[in-house]
Tab-separated table of C-alpha atoms in Angstrom:
chain	number	residue	atom	x	y	z
A	3	MET	CA	0.000	0.000	0.000
A	4	SER	CA	1.349	3.417	-0.968
A	5	ALA	CA	1.781	6.209	1.553
A	6	GLU	CA	-0.633	9.111	1.112
A	7	THR	CA	0.868	12.051	3.022
A	8	PRO	CA	4.260	13.604	2.201
A	9	VAL	CA	5.732	12.717	5.607
A	10	CYS	CA	4.714	9.076	5.246
A	11	GLN	CA	5.993	8.977	1.669
A	12	LEU	CA	9.370	10.021	3.054
A	13	LEU	CA	9.225	7.368	5.773
A	14	SER	CA	8.104	4.630	3.391
A	15	ARG	CA	11.324	4.862	1.428
A	16	GLN	CA	13.544	4.313	4.486
A	17	ASP	CA	15.495	1.080	4.853
A	18	ALA	CA	14.241	0.636	8.405
A	19	ASP	CA	12.387	-2.022	10.337
A	20	TYR	CA	9.609	-0.207	12.215
A	21	ARG	CA	8.145	-3.331	13.801
A	22	GLY	CA	7.592	-2.698	17.494
A	23	TRP	CA	7.988	1.089	17.124
A	24	TRP	CA	5.619	3.799	18.310
A	25	TRP	CA	4.168	6.233	15.782
A	26	VAL	CA	3.681	9.361	17.891
A	27	ALA	CA	1.104	12.015	16.878
A	28	PRO	CA	0.651	10.387	13.442
A	29	PRO	CA	-1.491	11.775	10.612
A	30	ARG	CA	-4.283	9.776	9.015
A	31	ASP	CA	-2.543	7.647	6.389
A	32	ALA	CA	-3.554	4.204	5.123
A	33	TRP	CA	0.105	3.144	4.807
A	34	LEU	CA	0.614	3.698	8.531
A	35	GLU	CA	-2.702	2.182	9.549
A	36	ALA	CA	-2.025	-0.998	7.551
A	37	GLY	CA	1.575	-1.375	8.704
A	38	GLU	CA	3.481	-2.177	11.865
A	39	GLY	CA	3.788	-0.584	15.282
A	40	VAL	CA	1.552	1.270	17.737
A	41	ALA	CA	-0.109	4.676	17.382
A	42	VAL	CA	0.293	7.041	20.332
A	43	SER	CA	-2.040	9.936	19.682
A	44	ALA	CA	-4.038	12.564	21.542
A	45	ASP	CA	-6.518	12.542	18.632
A	46	PHE	CA	-9.509	10.335	19.423
A	47	ALA	CA	-10.418	10.011	15.722
A	48	VAL	CA	-6.931	8.803	14.787
A	49	ARG	CA	-6.991	6.152	17.518
A	50	ALA	CA	-10.474	5.032	16.456
A	51	ALA	CA	-9.301	4.641	12.844
A	52	TRP	CA	-6.384	2.452	13.919
A	53	ARG	CA	-8.552	0.312	16.182
A	54	ALA	CA	-11.113	-0.125	13.403
A	55	ARG	CA	-8.343	-1.856	11.452
A	56	GLY	CA	-7.448	-4.021	14.445
A	57	ARG	CA	-4.315	-1.987	15.140
A	58	PRO	CA	-3.143	-0.931	18.628
A	59	ALA	CA	-3.493	2.737	19.579
A	60	CYS	CA	-3.382	4.618	22.860
A	61	SER	CA	-3.523	8.093	24.354
A	62	PRO	CA	-0.492	9.627	26.078
A	63	PHE	CA	-2.793	9.950	29.116
A	64	ALA	CA	-3.601	6.221	29.210
A	65	GLU	CA	-3.128	4.621	32.624
A	66	ALA	CA	-1.292	1.691	31.026
A	67	LEU	CA	0.898	2.285	27.981
A	68	PRO	CA	1.955	-0.450	25.523
A	69	GLU	CA	5.210	-2.274	26.152
A	70	THR	CA	8.440	-0.349	25.682
A	71	PRO	CA	9.028	0.083	21.944
A	72	ALA	CA	12.155	-0.605	19.921
A	73	GLY	CA	12.008	3.027	18.848
A	74	ALA	CA	9.623	5.891	18.124
A	75	VAL	CA	8.790	8.251	15.276
A	76	LEU	CA	7.471	11.683	16.263
A	77	PHE	CA	5.465	13.529	13.607
A	78	TRP	CA	6.280	17.166	14.300
A	79	PRO	CA	3.022	19.133	14.741
A	80	LYS	CA	2.110	22.603	13.503
A	81	SER	CA	2.304	23.881	17.076
A	82	HIS	CA	5.995	24.101	17.926
A	83	ALA	CA	5.233	24.153	21.670
A	84	LEU	CA	3.178	20.973	21.291
A	85	GLY	CA	6.107	19.301	19.549
A	86	GLU	CA	8.302	20.250	22.495
A	87	TRP	CA	5.780	18.689	24.890
A	88	TRP	CA	5.848	15.426	22.943
A	89	LEU	CA	9.647	15.430	23.153
A	90	LEU	CA	9.569	15.982	26.921
A	91	TRP	CA	6.928	13.287	27.306
A	92	LEU	CA	8.963	10.772	25.303
A	93	CYS	CA	12.109	11.550	27.314
A	94	ALA	CA	10.167	11.033	30.554
A	95	THR	CA	8.344	7.905	29.365
A	96	LEU	CA	10.872	5.805	27.432
A	97	PRO	CA	14.290	4.473	28.485
A	98	ALA	CA	17.410	6.485	27.780
A	99	GLY	CA	18.981	5.461	24.502
A	100	THR	CA	15.681	4.669	22.749
A	101	PRO	CA	16.006	5.594	19.047
A	102	LEU	CA	13.799	8.522	18.033
A	103	GLN	CA	13.083	9.789	14.543
A	104	LEU	CA	11.415	13.156	13.962
A	105	VAL	CA	9.675	13.910	10.681
A	106	GLY	CA	7.694	16.868	9.406
A	107	GLU	CA	7.055	19.260	6.570
A	108	ASN	CA	9.622	21.986	6.050
A	109	GLN	CA	6.946	24.692	6.039
A	110	GLY	CA	5.601	23.220	9.287
A	111	GLY	CA	8.819	24.040	11.127
A	112	ILE	CA	10.572	20.671	11.274
A	113	LYS	CA	13.987	22.286	10.783
A	114	ARG	CA	13.569	24.151	14.073
A	115	VAL	CA	13.829	20.753	15.755
A	116	LEU	CA	17.619	21.078	15.572
A	117	LYS	CA	17.592	23.973	18.060
A	118	VAL	CA	15.080	22.245	20.319
A	119	LEU	CA	17.133	19.073	20.509
A	120	ALA	CA	20.313	21.051	21.132
A	121	ALA	CA	18.640	22.946	23.988
A	122	LEU	CA	17.681	19.610	25.572
A	123	GLY	CA	21.206	18.278	25.169
A	124	LEU	CA	20.199	15.695	22.564
A	125	GLY	CA	22.354	15.062	19.516
A	126	CYS	CA	20.807	14.913	16.068
A	127	ARG	CA	21.569	13.881	12.517
A	128	LYS	CA	19.652	14.286	9.289
A	129	LEU	CA	18.537	11.002	7.745
A	130	ASP	CA	16.691	12.074	4.617
A	131	SER	CA	14.652	14.777	2.900
A	132	ALA	CA	12.073	14.630	0.105
A	133	ARG	CA	8.580	15.833	-0.705
A	134	ARG	CA	9.444	19.094	1.102
A	135	CYS	CA	9.830	17.103	4.317
A	136	THR	CA	12.842	16.253	6.484
A	137	LEU	CA	13.635	13.273	8.686
A	138	PHE	CA	16.004	13.552	11.661
A	139	ALA	CA	17.292	10.938	14.111
A	140	THR	CA	18.396	11.113	17.748
A	141	ARG	CA	18.303	9.025	20.921
A	142	LEU	CA	16.287	9.839	23.994
A	143	ALA	CA	17.935	10.855	27.257
A	144	PRO	CA	16.747	12.223	30.607
A	145	VAL	CA	16.094	15.977	30.606
A	146	ASP	CA	15.558	18.372	33.508
A	147	LEU	CA	12.204	19.734	32.285
A	148	PRO	CA	9.110	17.557	33.007
A	149	PRO	CA	6.150	17.387	30.550
A	150	GLU	CA	3.922	18.955	33.234
A	151	ALA	CA	5.834	22.218	32.729
A	152	ALA	CA	3.950	22.718	29.443
A	153	TRP	CA	0.675	23.162	31.340
A	154	THR	CA	-0.189	26.763	32.172
A	155	VAL	CA	-3.113	28.646	33.709
A	156	PHE	CA	-4.481	32.060	32.845
A	157	GLU	CA	-7.312	34.262	34.018
A	158	ALA	CA	-10.272	35.378	31.902
A	159	ASP	CA	-13.374	37.398	32.695
A	160	PRO	CA	-15.975	36.561	30.036
A	161	GLY	CA	-18.777	38.128	32.076
A	162	GLY	CA	-20.346	36.662	35.161
A	163	GLY	CA	-17.116	36.392	37.110
A	164	ARG	CA	-13.449	35.649	36.574
A	165	LEU	CA	-12.440	32.107	35.636
A	166	THR	CA	-9.097	30.327	35.872
A	167	LEU	CA	-8.411	28.335	32.712
A	168	ALA	CA	-5.973	25.458	32.257
A	169	SER	CA	-4.146	25.555	28.952
A	170	HIS	CA	-1.896	23.257	26.946
A	171	PRO	CA	-0.029	23.770	23.647
A	172	GLY	CA	-2.168	22.709	20.710
A	173	VAL	CA	-5.478	23.328	22.484
A	174	PHE	CA	-7.680	25.965	20.845
A	175	GLY	CA	-7.446	29.325	22.579
A	176	HIS	CA	-4.102	28.474	24.183
A	177	ASN	CA	-3.436	31.088	26.903
A	178	LYS	CA	-6.037	33.544	25.608
A	179	LEU	CA	-9.777	34.098	25.281
A	180	ASP	CA	-10.727	33.752	21.617
A	181	ASP	CA	-12.729	36.685	20.204
A	182	GLY	CA	-15.382	34.401	18.746
A	183	THR	CA	-15.837	32.637	22.080
A	184	ARG	CA	-16.101	36.021	23.789
A	185	LEU	CA	-18.938	37.045	21.434
A	186	LEU	CA	-20.684	33.732	22.077
A	187	LEU	CA	-20.421	34.210	25.843
A	188	GLU	CA	-21.799	37.746	25.564
A	189	THR	CA	-24.807	36.315	23.705
A	190	LEU	CA	-25.533	33.247	25.835
A	191	PRO	CA	-27.084	34.867	28.959
A	192	GLU	CA	-30.190	35.885	27.041
A	193	ALA	CA	-30.307	32.792	24.808
A	194	LEU	CA	-29.707	30.305	27.635
A	195	PRO	CA	-31.058	31.546	30.993
A	196	ALA	CA	-29.081	30.586	34.080
A	197	GLY	CA	-29.924	27.361	35.835
A	198	GLU	CA	-32.738	26.338	33.515
A	199	GLY	CA	-31.465	22.792	33.043
A	200	ALA	CA	-30.268	22.368	36.605
A	201	MET	CA	-33.735	23.162	37.935
A	202	ARG	CA	-35.165	20.372	35.763
A	203	GLY	CA	-32.611	17.968	37.216
A	204	ASN	CA	-31.463	16.858	33.754
A	205	ALA	CA	-27.912	15.491	34.184
A	206	GLY	CA	-27.112	15.921	30.499
A	207	ASP	CA	-28.610	19.364	30.143
A	208	VAL	CA	-26.055	21.288	28.055
A	209	LEU	CA	-23.422	19.895	25.714
A	210	ASP	CA	-20.229	21.875	25.082
A	211	LEU	CA	-19.010	20.399	21.800
A	212	GLY	CA	-15.352	21.086	21.015
A	213	CYS	CA	-14.607	22.158	24.571
A	214	GLY	CA	-10.992	23.328	24.139
A	215	ASP	CA	-9.692	24.732	27.423
A	216	GLY	CA	-13.136	24.401	29.016
A	217	ILE	CA	-14.172	28.038	29.198
A	218	LEU	CA	-17.699	27.399	27.894
A	219	ALA	CA	-18.147	24.366	30.160
A	220	ALA	CA	-16.962	26.312	33.217
A	221	TRP	CA	-19.092	29.360	32.395
A	222	LEU	CA	-22.189	27.179	31.937
A	223	ALA	CA	-21.509	25.170	35.112
A	224	ARG	CA	-21.086	28.353	37.131
A	225	ARG	CA	-24.536	29.478	35.940
A	226	GLY	CA	-26.145	26.296	37.252
A	227	HIS	CA	-26.250	24.112	34.142
A	228	ALA	CA	-25.359	20.440	34.205
A	229	VAL	CA	-22.606	20.245	31.605
A	230	THR	CA	-21.151	17.548	29.404
A	231	ALA	CA	-18.064	18.639	27.441
A	232	VAL	CA	-16.523	16.707	24.550
A	233	ASP	CA	-13.531	17.158	22.269
A	234	VAL	CA	-11.586	14.976	19.846
A	235	SER	CA	-8.346	16.070	21.552
A	236	ALA	CA	-7.196	14.361	24.731
A	237	PHE	CA	-5.301	17.558	25.583
A	238	ALA	CA	-8.536	19.572	25.403
A	239	VAL	CA	-10.452	17.067	27.524
A	240	GLU	CA	-7.705	17.112	30.157
A	241	ALA	CA	-7.615	20.937	30.040
A	242	THR	CA	-11.387	21.093	30.559
A	243	ARG	CA	-11.203	18.696	33.501
A	244	ARG	CA	-8.488	20.838	35.072
A	245	THR	CA	-10.414	24.051	34.391
A	246	LEU	CA	-13.557	22.700	36.058
A	247	ALA	CA	-11.553	21.411	39.025
A	248	VAL	CA	-9.550	24.590	39.655
A	249	ASN	CA	-12.780	26.612	39.670
A	250	GLY	CA	-14.565	24.154	41.962
A	251	LEU	CA	-17.174	23.310	39.327
A	252	ALA	CA	-18.861	20.049	38.364
A	253	GLY	CA	-19.048	18.676	34.848
A	254	GLU	CA	-18.283	15.678	32.674
A	255	ALA	CA	-15.520	15.830	30.028
A	256	LEU	CA	-15.173	13.067	27.435
A	257	GLU	CA	-13.089	12.314	24.368
A	258	SER	CA	-15.410	12.118	21.376
A	259	ASP	CA	-15.254	12.519	17.604
A	260	VAL	CA	-18.163	14.992	17.446
A	261	TYR	CA	-21.049	12.903	18.914
A	262	SER	CA	-19.408	9.441	18.723
A	263	ALA	CA	-19.053	8.907	22.503
A	264	LEU	CA	-22.556	10.099	23.399
A	265	GLY	CA	-24.734	7.270	22.112
A	266	GLY	CA	-28.386	8.297	22.135
A	267	ARG	CA	-28.061	11.020	24.784
A	268	ARG	CA	-30.093	14.179	24.217
A	269	PHE	CA	-29.572	17.686	25.557
A	270	SER	CA	-31.634	20.813	26.023
A	271	ALA	CA	-28.885	22.822	24.322
A	272	ILE	CA	-25.650	22.333	22.396
A	273	VAL	CA	-23.141	25.195	22.394
A	274	SER	CA	-20.001	25.276	20.309
A	275	ASN	CA	-17.205	27.242	18.718
A	276	PRO	CA	-16.454	24.492	16.181
A	277	PRO	CA	-13.079	24.070	14.498
A	278	PHE	CA	-12.662	24.454	10.764
A	279	HIS	CA	-8.948	23.735	10.390
A	280	GLN	CA	-7.027	20.463	10.278
A	281	GLU	CA	-3.386	21.517	10.609
A	282	ARG	CA	-3.089	24.190	7.861
A	283	ALA	CA	-6.007	23.039	5.671
A	284	ILE	CA	-9.608	24.203	5.959
A	285	ASP	CA	-11.793	21.257	6.978
A	286	TYR	CA	-15.545	21.724	7.364
A	287	GLY	CA	-16.098	18.040	8.200
A	288	PRO	CA	-16.469	18.215	12.005
A	289	ALA	CA	-18.646	21.359	11.887
A	290	ALA	CA	-20.799	19.845	9.140
A	291	ARG	CA	-21.372	16.736	11.266
A	292	LEU	CA	-22.010	18.882	14.347
A	293	ILE	CA	-24.852	20.688	12.544
A	294	ALA	CA	-26.301	17.771	10.565
A	295	GLU	CA	-26.476	15.408	13.553
A	296	ALA	CA	-27.464	17.992	16.176
A	297	PRO	CA	-31.241	17.331	15.933
A	298	GLU	CA	-30.629	13.687	16.916
A	299	HIS	CA	-28.995	14.877	20.146
A	300	LEU	CA	-31.453	17.607	21.117
A	301	GLU	CA	-34.699	17.344	23.001
A	302	ARG	CA	-37.780	18.772	21.330
A	303	GLY	CA	-37.416	22.542	21.617
A	304	GLY	CA	-33.690	22.171	22.229
A	305	GLN	CA	-31.352	24.641	20.599
A	306	LEU	CA	-28.001	24.605	18.865
A	307	ILE	CA	-26.036	27.798	19.507
A	308	LEU	CA	-22.717	28.173	17.744
A	309	VAL	CA	-20.262	30.898	16.829
A	310	ALA	CA	-18.319	30.917	13.573
A	311	ASN	CA	-16.215	33.181	11.412
A	312	ALA	CA	-18.585	35.278	9.332
A	313	PHE	CA	-17.229	33.935	6.030
A	314	LEU	CA	-17.932	30.278	6.827
A	315	PRO	CA	-20.858	28.710	4.878
A	316	TYR	CA	-22.943	27.409	7.766
A	317	ALA	CA	-26.287	29.051	6.949
A	318	GLU	CA	-27.267	26.458	4.331
A	319	ARG	CA	-26.280	23.603	6.620
A	320	LEU	CA	-28.397	24.996	9.468
A	321	GLU	CA	-31.331	25.522	7.125
A	322	SER	CA	-31.056	21.940	5.889
A	323	ALA	CA	-30.748	20.379	9.350
A	324	PHE	CA	-33.305	22.500	11.230
A	325	GLY	CA	-35.496	24.115	8.588
A	326	GLY	CA	-34.484	27.572	9.813
A	327	PHE	CA	-32.150	29.544	12.046
A	328	GLU	CA	-31.524	33.041	13.377
A	329	ILE	CA	-28.418	35.165	13.842
A	330	LEU	CA	-28.140	36.296	17.460
A	331	ALA	CA	-25.010	38.422	17.049
A	332	ASP	CA	-22.771	39.610	14.224
A	333	ASP	CA	-19.691	41.791	14.725
A	334	ARG	CA	-18.594	41.356	11.067
A	335	ARG	CA	-15.811	38.987	12.074
A	336	PHE	CA	-17.976	36.412	13.857
A	337	ARG	CA	-21.631	35.397	13.901
A	338	VAL	CA	-23.595	33.611	16.587
A	339	TYR	CA	-26.268	31.327	15.131
A	340	ARG	CA	-29.201	29.660	16.858
A	341	ALA	CA	-31.324	26.855	15.473
A	342	VAL	CA	-34.198	25.164	17.356
A	343	LYS	CA	-35.410	21.602	17.013
A	344	LYS	CA	-39.164	21.833	16.396
A	345	ARG	CA	-40.113	18.156	16.176
A	346	GLY	CA	-39.386	14.750	17.674
């Protein structure tokens, strides 16, 4: 089977035996998923794809990791700080001397790896380059900086009281309050009155879909709503759990590829600032599924409230899924949409 992505095309031409290796933060690629080794990924959808093929995959937050590998390949992510976290995690998790290869696209910053490795006291050599990608090799060694050092907290006041937010590289809104989320939070008090769900005693009252650092989940929980928060990223789910905990708030946070982990659960409201990027490419897939499948996960009269960049083509999708919608706010950069389930 031929490799599909440039980084995997580069790897596929290596004279290397990757049996028993870990593929760390891998992209979706049929060559990888049909090959050897174990996927270690914070992306729930990637792990599900591997498992669907009968291949082993785990999260870096798993209580029990697979057996120590013969080596590891780290796919350098778009977020340089996230790549550094993966390096620290590998150094803390695997034995000293474990072979490590690092691969990435040149325009994605892979060549900066040389400085990162040097700062950690790790040697490095270039193995190959092609398809505008580069492959480096090193060996792991103990470093003084623990992976936990990548976690930060910051304060935000979105209205209704200051919140402390846990943040991790690669999580949306890292160390700042996104302007679209701010507009959504300014709109929600009127659209979603405080405590409405909590007074009904509905444990799954409001769903925060694509929870990121947990600001929406925490804001909703503080206003008396019973909150379930989901995200495809294990980093986001962990950030949301930490955000709820540090603010003394209750809520459930789950890894989920859109609605995949929720079964037939229904909610009185779904709120979201959905993603539309996958690395550097625009990808409407998750947002399209969020809208199309929302009626199946709403009670009758339940509402979907989402914020999106004004240029994104969500109006037709909302019309198709709900038969109508309204715009609650529009500051020319972002729009807040609401659609209500009228039947079923």
